[in-house]
Coordinates of C-alpha atoms in Angstrom, one line a residue:
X289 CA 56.1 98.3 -127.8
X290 CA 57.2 98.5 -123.9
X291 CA 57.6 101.7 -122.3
X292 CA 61.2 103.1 -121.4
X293 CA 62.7 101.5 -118.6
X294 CA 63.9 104.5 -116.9
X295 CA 60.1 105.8 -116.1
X296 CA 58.3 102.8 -115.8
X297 CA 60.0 100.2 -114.0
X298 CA 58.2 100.4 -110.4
X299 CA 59.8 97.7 -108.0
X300 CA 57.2 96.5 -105.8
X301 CA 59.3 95.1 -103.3
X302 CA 57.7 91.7 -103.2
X303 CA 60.3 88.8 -102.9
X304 CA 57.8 86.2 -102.8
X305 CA 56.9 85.8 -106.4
X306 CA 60.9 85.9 -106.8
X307 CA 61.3 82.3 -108.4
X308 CA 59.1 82.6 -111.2
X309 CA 60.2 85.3 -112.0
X310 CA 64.1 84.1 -111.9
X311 CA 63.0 81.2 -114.0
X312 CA 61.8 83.7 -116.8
X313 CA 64.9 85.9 -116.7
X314 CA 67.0 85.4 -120.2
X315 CA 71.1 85.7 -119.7
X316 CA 73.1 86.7 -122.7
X317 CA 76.4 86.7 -123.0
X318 CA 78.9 89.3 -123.5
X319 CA 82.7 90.4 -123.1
X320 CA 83.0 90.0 -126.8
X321 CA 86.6 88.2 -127.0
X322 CA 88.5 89.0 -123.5
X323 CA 91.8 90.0 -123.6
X324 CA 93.8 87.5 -123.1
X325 CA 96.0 87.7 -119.6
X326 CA 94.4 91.0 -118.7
X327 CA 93.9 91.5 -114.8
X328 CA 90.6 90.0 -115.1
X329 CA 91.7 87.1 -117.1
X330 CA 88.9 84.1 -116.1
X331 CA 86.5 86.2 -113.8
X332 CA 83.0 86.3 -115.1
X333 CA 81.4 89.5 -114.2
X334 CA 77.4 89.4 -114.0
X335 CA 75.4 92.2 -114.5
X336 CA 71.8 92.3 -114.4
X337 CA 69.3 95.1 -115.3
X338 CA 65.7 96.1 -117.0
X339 CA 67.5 96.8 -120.5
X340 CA 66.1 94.8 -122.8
X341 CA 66.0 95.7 -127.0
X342 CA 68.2 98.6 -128.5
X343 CA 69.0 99.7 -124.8
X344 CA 70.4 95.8 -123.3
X345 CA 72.1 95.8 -127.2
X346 CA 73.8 99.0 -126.9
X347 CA 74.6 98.3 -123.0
X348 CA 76.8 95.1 -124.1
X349 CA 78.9 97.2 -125.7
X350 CA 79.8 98.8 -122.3
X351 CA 80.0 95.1 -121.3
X352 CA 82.0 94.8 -124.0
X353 CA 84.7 97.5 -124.0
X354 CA 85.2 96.8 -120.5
X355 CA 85.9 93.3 -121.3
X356 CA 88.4 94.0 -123.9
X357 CA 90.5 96.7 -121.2
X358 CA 90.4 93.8 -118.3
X359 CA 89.9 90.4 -120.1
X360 CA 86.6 89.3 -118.0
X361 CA 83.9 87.5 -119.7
X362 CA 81.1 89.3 -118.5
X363 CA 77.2 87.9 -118.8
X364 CA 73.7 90.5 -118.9
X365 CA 71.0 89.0 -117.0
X366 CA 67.5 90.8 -117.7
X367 CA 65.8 91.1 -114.9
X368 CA 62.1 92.0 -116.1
X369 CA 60.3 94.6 -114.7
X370 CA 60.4 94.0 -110.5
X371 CA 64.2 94.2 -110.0
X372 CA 63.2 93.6 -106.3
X373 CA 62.0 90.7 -106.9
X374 CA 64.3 89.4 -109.3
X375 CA 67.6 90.2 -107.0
X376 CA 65.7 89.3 -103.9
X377 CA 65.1 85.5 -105.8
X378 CA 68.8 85.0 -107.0
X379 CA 70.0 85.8 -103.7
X380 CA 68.1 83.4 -101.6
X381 CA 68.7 80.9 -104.4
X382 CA 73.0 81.7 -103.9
X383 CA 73.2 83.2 -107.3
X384 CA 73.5 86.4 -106.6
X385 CA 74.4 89.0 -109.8
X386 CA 77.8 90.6 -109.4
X387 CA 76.1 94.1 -110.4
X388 CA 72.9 95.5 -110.4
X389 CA 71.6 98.7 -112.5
X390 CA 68.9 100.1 -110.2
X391 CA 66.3 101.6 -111.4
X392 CA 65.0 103.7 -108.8
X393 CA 66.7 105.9 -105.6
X394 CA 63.7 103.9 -103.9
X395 CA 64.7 100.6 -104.6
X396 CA 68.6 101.5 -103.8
X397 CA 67.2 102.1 -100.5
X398 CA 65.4 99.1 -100.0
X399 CA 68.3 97.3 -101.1
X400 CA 70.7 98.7 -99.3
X401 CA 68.7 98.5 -96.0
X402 CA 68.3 94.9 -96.3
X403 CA 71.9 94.8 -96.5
X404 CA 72.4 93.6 -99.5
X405 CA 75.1 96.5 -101.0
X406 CA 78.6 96.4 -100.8
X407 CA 80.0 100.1 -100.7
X408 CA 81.6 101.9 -103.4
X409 CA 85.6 101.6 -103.5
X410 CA 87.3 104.2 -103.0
X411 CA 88.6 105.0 -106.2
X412 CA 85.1 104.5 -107.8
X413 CA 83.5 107.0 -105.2
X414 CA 86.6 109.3 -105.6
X415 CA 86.2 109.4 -109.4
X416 CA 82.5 109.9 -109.1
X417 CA 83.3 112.8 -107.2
X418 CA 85.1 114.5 -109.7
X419 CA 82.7 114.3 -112.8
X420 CA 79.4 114.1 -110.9
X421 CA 77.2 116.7 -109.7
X422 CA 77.5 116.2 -105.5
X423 CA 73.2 115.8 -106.3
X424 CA 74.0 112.6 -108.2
X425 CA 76.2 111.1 -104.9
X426 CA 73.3 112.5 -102.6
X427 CA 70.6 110.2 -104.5
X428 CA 73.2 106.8 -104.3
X429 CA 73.5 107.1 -100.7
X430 CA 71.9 105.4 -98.2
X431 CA 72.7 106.7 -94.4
X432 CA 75.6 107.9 -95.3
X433 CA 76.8 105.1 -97.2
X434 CA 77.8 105.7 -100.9
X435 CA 76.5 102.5 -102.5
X436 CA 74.8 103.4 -105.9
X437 CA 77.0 105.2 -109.1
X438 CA 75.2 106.6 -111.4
X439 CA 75.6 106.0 -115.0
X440 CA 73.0 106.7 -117.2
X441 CA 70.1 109.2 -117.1
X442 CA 67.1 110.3 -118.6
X443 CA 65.8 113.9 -119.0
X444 CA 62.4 114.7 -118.1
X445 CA 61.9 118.1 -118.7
X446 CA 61.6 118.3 -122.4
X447 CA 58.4 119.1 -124.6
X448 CA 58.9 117.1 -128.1
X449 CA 57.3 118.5 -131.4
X450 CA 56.9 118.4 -135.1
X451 CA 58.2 120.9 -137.0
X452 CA 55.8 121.3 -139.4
X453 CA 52.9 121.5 -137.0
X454 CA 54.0 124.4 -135.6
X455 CA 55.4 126.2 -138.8
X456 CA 52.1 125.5 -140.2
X457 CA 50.2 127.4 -137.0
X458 CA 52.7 129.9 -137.0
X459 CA 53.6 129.2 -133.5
X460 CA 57.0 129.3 -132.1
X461 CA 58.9 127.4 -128.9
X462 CA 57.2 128.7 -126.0
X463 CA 59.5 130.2 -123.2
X464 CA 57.0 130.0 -120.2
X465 CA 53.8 128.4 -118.9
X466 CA 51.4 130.8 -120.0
X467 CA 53.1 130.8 -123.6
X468 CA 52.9 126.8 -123.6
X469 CA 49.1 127.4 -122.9
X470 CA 48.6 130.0 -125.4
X471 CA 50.4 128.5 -128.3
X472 CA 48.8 125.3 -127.6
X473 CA 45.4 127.0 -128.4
X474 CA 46.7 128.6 -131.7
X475 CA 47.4 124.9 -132.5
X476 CA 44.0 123.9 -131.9
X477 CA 42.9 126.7 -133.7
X478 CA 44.7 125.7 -137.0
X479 CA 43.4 122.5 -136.8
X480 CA 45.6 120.5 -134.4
X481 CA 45.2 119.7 -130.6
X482 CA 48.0 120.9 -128.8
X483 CA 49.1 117.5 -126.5
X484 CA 48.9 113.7 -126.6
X485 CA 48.6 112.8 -123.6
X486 CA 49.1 109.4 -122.2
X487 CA 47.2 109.0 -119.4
X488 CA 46.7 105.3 -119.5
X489 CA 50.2 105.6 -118.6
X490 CA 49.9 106.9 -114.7
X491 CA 53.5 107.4 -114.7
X492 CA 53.7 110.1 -117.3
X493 CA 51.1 112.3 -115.0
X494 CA 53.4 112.0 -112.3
X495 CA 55.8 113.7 -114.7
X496 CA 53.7 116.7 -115.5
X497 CA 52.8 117.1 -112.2
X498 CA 56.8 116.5 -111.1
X499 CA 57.6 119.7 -113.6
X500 CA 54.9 122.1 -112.7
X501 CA 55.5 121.5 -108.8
X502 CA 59.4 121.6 -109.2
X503 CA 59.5 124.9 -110.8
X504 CA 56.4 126.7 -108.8
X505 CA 56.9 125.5 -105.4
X506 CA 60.5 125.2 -105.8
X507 CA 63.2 122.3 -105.2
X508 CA 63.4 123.5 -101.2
X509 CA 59.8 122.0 -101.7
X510 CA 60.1 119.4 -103.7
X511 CA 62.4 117.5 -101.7
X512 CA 59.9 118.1 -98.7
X513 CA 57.2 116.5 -100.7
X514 CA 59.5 113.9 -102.4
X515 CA 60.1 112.5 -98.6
X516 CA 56.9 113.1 -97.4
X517 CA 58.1 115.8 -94.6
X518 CA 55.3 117.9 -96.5
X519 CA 52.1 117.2 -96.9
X520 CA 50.3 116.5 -100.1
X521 CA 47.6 118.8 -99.0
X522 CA 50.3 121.8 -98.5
X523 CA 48.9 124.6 -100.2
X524 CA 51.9 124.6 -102.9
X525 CA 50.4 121.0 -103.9
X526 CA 47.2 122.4 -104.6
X527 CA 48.4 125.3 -106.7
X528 CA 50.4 122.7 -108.7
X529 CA 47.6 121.0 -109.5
X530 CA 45.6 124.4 -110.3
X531 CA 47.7 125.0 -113.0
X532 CA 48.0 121.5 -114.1
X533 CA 44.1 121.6 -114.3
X534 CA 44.8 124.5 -116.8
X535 CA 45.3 121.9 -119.3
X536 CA 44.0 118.9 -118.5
X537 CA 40.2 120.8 -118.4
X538 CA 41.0 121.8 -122.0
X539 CA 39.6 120.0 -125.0
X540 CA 42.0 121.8 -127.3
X541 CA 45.1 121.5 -125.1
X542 CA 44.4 117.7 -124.8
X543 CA 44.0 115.3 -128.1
X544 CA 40.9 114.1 -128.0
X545 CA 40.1 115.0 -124.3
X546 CA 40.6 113.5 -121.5
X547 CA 38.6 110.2 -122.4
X548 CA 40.6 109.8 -125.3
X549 CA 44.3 110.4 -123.1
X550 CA 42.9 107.8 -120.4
X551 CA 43.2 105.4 -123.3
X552 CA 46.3 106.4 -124.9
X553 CA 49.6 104.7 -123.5
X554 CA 53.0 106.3 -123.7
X555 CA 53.8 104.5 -127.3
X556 CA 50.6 105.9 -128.5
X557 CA 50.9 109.1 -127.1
X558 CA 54.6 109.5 -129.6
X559 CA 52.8 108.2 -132.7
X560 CA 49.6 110.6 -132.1
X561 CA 53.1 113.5 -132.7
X562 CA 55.2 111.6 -134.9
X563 CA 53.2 108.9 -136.5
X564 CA 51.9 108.6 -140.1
X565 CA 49.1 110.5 -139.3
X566 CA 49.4 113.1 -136.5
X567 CA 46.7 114.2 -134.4
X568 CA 48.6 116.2 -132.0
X569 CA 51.2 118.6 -132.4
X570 CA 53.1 118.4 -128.8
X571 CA 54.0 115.3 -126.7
X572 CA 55.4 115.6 -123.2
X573 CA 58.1 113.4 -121.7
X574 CA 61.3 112.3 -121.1
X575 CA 64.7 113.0 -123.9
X576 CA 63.6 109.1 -125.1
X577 CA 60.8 110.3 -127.2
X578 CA 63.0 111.5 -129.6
X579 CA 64.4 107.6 -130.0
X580 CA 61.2 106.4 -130.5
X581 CA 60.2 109.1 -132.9
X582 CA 63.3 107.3 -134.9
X583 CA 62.9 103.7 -134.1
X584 CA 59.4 103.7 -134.8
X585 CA 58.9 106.3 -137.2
X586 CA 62.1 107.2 -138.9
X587 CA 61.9 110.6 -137.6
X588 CA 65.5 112.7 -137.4
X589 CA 65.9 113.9 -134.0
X590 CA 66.7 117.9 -134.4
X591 CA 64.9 118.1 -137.9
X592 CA 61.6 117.0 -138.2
X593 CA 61.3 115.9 -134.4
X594 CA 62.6 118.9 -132.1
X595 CA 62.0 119.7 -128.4
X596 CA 62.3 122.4 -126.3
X597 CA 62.6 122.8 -122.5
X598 CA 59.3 122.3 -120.3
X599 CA 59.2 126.0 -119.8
X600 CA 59.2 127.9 -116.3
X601 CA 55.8 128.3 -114.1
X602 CA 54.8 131.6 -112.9
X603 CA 58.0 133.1 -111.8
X604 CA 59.8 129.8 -110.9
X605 CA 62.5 128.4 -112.6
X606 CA 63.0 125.7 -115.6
X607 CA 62.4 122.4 -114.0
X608 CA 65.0 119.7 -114.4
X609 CA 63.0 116.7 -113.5
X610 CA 65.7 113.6 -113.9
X611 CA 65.4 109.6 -113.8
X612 CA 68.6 107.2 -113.7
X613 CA 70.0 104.0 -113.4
X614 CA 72.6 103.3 -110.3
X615 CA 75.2 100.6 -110.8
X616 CA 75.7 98.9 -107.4
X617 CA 77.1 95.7 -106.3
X618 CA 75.9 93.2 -104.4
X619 CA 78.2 92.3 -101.1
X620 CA 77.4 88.2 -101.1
X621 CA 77.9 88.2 -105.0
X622 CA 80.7 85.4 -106.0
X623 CA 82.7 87.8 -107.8
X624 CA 82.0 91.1 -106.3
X625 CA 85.7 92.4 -106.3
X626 CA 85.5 92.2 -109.8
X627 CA 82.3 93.6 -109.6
X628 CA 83.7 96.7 -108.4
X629 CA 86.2 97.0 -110.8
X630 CA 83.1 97.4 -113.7
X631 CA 82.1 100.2 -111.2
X632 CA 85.2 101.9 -111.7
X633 CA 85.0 101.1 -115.4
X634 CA 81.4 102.6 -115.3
X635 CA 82.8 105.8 -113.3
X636 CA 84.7 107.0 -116.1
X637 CA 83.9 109.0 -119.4
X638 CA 85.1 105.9 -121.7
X639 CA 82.7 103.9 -120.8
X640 CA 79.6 106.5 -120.9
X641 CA 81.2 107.5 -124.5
X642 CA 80.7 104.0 -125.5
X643 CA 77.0 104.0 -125.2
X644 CA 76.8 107.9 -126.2
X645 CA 78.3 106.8 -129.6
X646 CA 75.6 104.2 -129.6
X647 CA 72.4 106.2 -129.2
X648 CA 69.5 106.4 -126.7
X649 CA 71.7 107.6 -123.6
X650 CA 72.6 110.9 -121.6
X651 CA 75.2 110.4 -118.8
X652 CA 75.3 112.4 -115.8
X653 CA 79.3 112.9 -116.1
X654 CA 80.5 115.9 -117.0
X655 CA 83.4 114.4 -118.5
X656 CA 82.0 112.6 -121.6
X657 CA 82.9 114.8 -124.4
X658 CA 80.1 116.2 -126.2
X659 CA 81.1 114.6 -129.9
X660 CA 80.6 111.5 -128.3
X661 CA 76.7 111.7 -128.4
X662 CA 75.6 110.7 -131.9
X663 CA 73.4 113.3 -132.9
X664 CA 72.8 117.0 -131.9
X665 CA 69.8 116.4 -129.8
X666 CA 71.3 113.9 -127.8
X667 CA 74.7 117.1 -126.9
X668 CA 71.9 119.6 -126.4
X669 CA 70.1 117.7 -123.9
X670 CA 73.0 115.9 -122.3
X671 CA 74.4 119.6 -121.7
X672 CA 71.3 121.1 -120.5
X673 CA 71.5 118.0 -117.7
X674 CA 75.6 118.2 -116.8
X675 CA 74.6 122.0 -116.7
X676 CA 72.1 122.1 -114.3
X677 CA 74.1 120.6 -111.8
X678 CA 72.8 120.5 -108.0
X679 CA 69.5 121.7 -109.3
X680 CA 68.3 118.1 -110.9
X681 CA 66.1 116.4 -108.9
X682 CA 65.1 112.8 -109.4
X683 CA 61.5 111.7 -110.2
X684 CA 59.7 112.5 -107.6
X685 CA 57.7 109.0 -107.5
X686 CA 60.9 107.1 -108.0
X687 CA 61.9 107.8 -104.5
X688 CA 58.6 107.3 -103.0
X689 CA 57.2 104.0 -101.7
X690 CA 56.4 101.8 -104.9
X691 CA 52.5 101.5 -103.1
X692 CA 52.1 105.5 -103.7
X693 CA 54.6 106.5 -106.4
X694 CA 54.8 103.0 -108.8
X695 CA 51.7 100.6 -108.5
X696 CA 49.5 100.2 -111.7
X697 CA 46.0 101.1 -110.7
X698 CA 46.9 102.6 -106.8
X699 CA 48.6 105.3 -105.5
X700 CA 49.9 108.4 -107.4
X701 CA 48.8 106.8 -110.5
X702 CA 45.6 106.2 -110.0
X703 CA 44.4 109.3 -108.2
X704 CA 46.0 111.4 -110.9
X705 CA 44.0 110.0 -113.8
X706 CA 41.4 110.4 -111.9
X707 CA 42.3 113.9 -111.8
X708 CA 42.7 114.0 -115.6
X709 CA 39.3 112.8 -115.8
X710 CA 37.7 115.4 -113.4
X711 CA 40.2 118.5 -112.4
X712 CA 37.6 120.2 -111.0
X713 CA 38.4 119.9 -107.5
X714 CA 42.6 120.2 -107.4
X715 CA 41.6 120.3 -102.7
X716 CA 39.9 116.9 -103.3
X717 CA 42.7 115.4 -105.2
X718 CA 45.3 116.9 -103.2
X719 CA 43.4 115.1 -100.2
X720 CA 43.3 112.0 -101.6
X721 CA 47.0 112.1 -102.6
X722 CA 47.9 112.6 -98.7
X723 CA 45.7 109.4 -97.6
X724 CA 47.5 107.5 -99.8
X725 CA 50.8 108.5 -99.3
X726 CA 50.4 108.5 -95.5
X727 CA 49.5 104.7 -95.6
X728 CA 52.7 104.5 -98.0
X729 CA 55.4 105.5 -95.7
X730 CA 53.7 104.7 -92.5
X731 CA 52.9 108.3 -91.4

């Protein structure tokens, strides 16, 4: 099974593998049955993103509905997993997609410095303005320029659990870092290691790491770090990792140790929780485990698979640690005008309640009304995002350079599994962080 799009998808910002990978891009068709003589009437909008499964299925429904208000036929290219290269190829080839969901604030950039965006209209950027956190504008603008809308998000503060594990152990949702550490012991004391860890997965230790650091060091901090104005061998990145240590160096915090968690991916990490026979009582990640404890495993998010917020460090506050997909158009697209007009579709709360209704999505917008989401789980953590307002802040190796922040084997990744294999020295690791994110952005 792949890993979630929203915190995986690292664009490398190749373009010259772009044809091959063009040739291996599927199109399916949407736009249902157009209206007929609608303002739109004959325009074939083309949208390409990473969606692919339940989330592309659910997705053409968006297509769909917009479709039906505007009578364009409208056609989902996937692009795999290098959006980079994927856009880079159908633009050099003349084929440009209309629209583009972006995966990362650091591919936005890239894109938008190459000079491929075409700014957001005015009545998409004015409608954004009014059910969008300012934070959410801040992370689709490029030099000033508003160019990416945000439309659908991911939560990455949330600690998922089964019910029965923690009944069982007698243990109840932890409200801080020290109460995390000391209930995951009871667990492991009533015969259940506390966390499945994926660290085969690099990604999901930039996570942990990403939640600690946001709510020690605060977000004044984090953004320093997140741009590389701060080093990684600031004192505040070494405490991070201090406390991060806390668990990794623990045989009963982590299932099976660390040589086990090097081996686990993020699939396996879910069914080592919710699976049909658990070995761990806690996972860590993103609001999406709780649709893959359902897809996979027929779990009922809020009954027998529950989360509760990644608690506050020390005497920080609650991280809110976010990831998200930016809708942007592409200026030298055929139909870009129309293009913009699914923008301003995508701006509003009918088109976020479409995919709400659907499953497997939060929206940023304030607007969407909370019945829309199909479950409980899916309102409490969609409120716990609109509510935290300016104080989300977007994976922090999302907006680094993909060499440091997204690369398989390199980078962030790499050192940090490293550092799950030995946190004994947090200065080492902190040292070797800074090297390689130096070389990264070139300072």
């Amino acid at each position: 099974m792949r890993r979630p799009s929203l915190t995986t998808l690292r664009a490398t910002g190749a373009l010259s593998a772009a044809l091959a990978l063009a040739l291996t891009a599927t199109a399916c068709g949407g736009g249902g049955d157009p209206k007929s003589g609608g303002e739109l009437s004959g325009t074939t909008v083309t949208v390409a993103g990473v969606w692919t499964g339940s989330e592309q299925k659910n997705f053409k429904k968006v297509l769909d509905a917009f479709s039906a208000k505007t009578g364009a036929k409208t056609v989902f290219l996937a692009s795999g997993d290098n959006v980079s290269t994927f856009v880079g190829s159908r633009i050099e080839g003349g084929n440009a997609p209309d629209v583009v969901l972006v995966p990362q604030v650091g591919v936005l950039q890239q894109f938008a410095e190459a000079g491929w965006l075409k700014p957001l209209s005015e009545k998409t950027a004015t409608t954004a303005a009014g059910n969008l956190a300012p934070v959410w504008k801040e992370y689709g603008t490029v030099d000033g320029t508003y160019y990416g809308l945000y439309f659908k998000a991911a939560h990455k503060s949330t600690v998922w659990y089964a019910p029965d594990a923690l009944e069982q152990a007698g243990v109840t949702e932890p409200k801080s870092w020290d109460e995390l550490l000391a209930a995951g012991r009871t667990l492991a004391d009533s015969g259940l290691p506390a966390f499945a860890v994926a660290g085969e997965d690099g990604w999901t230790l930039t996570d942990w790491f990403e939640n600690v650091y946001l709510s020690q060091a605060g977000p004044e901090k984090y953004d320093r770090l997140a741009r590389h104005e701060l080093k990684w061998t600031d004192p505040s990145v070494v405490t991070a990792l201090t406390t991060l240590a806390k668990v990794f160096k623990d045989e009963r915090l982590v299932a099976g140790g660390a040589a086990e968690a090097l081996r686990t991916d993020f699939p396996g990490s879910v069914e080592k929780v919710f699976g049909p026979q658990p070995k761990a009582a806690l996972v860590y990640e993103g609001d999406f485990v709780g649709g893959v404890a359902k897809d996979e495993y027929g779990r009922k998010p809020g009954e027998d698979a529950k989360f509760f917020p990644f608690p506050p460090v020390g005497g920080g506050k609650a991280p809110v640690v976010s990831g998200g997909d930016a809708a942007v158009v592409l200026k030298d697209a055929k139909n870009a005008d129309a293009g913009m007009r699914f923008l301003e579709f995508l701006a509003t709360p009918e088109a976020a309640e479409v995919w709400a209704g659907a499953g497997g999505f939060l929206s940023p917008n304030k607007d969407v009304k909370p019945e829309a989401y199909a479950d409980d789980t899916a309102r409490a953590t969609a409120a716990s995002l609109v509510a935290a307002g300016d104080s989300v802040r977007f994976d922090m190796s999302d907006q680094a350079p993909a060499a440091f922040g997204g690369t398989k084997g390199a980078g962030e990744w790499k050192l940090l599994q490293d550092f799950l294999r030995d946190p004994s020295a947090p200065e080492r690791t902190a040292a070797a962080l800074e090297a390689a994110a130096a070389k990264a952005y070139g300072n």
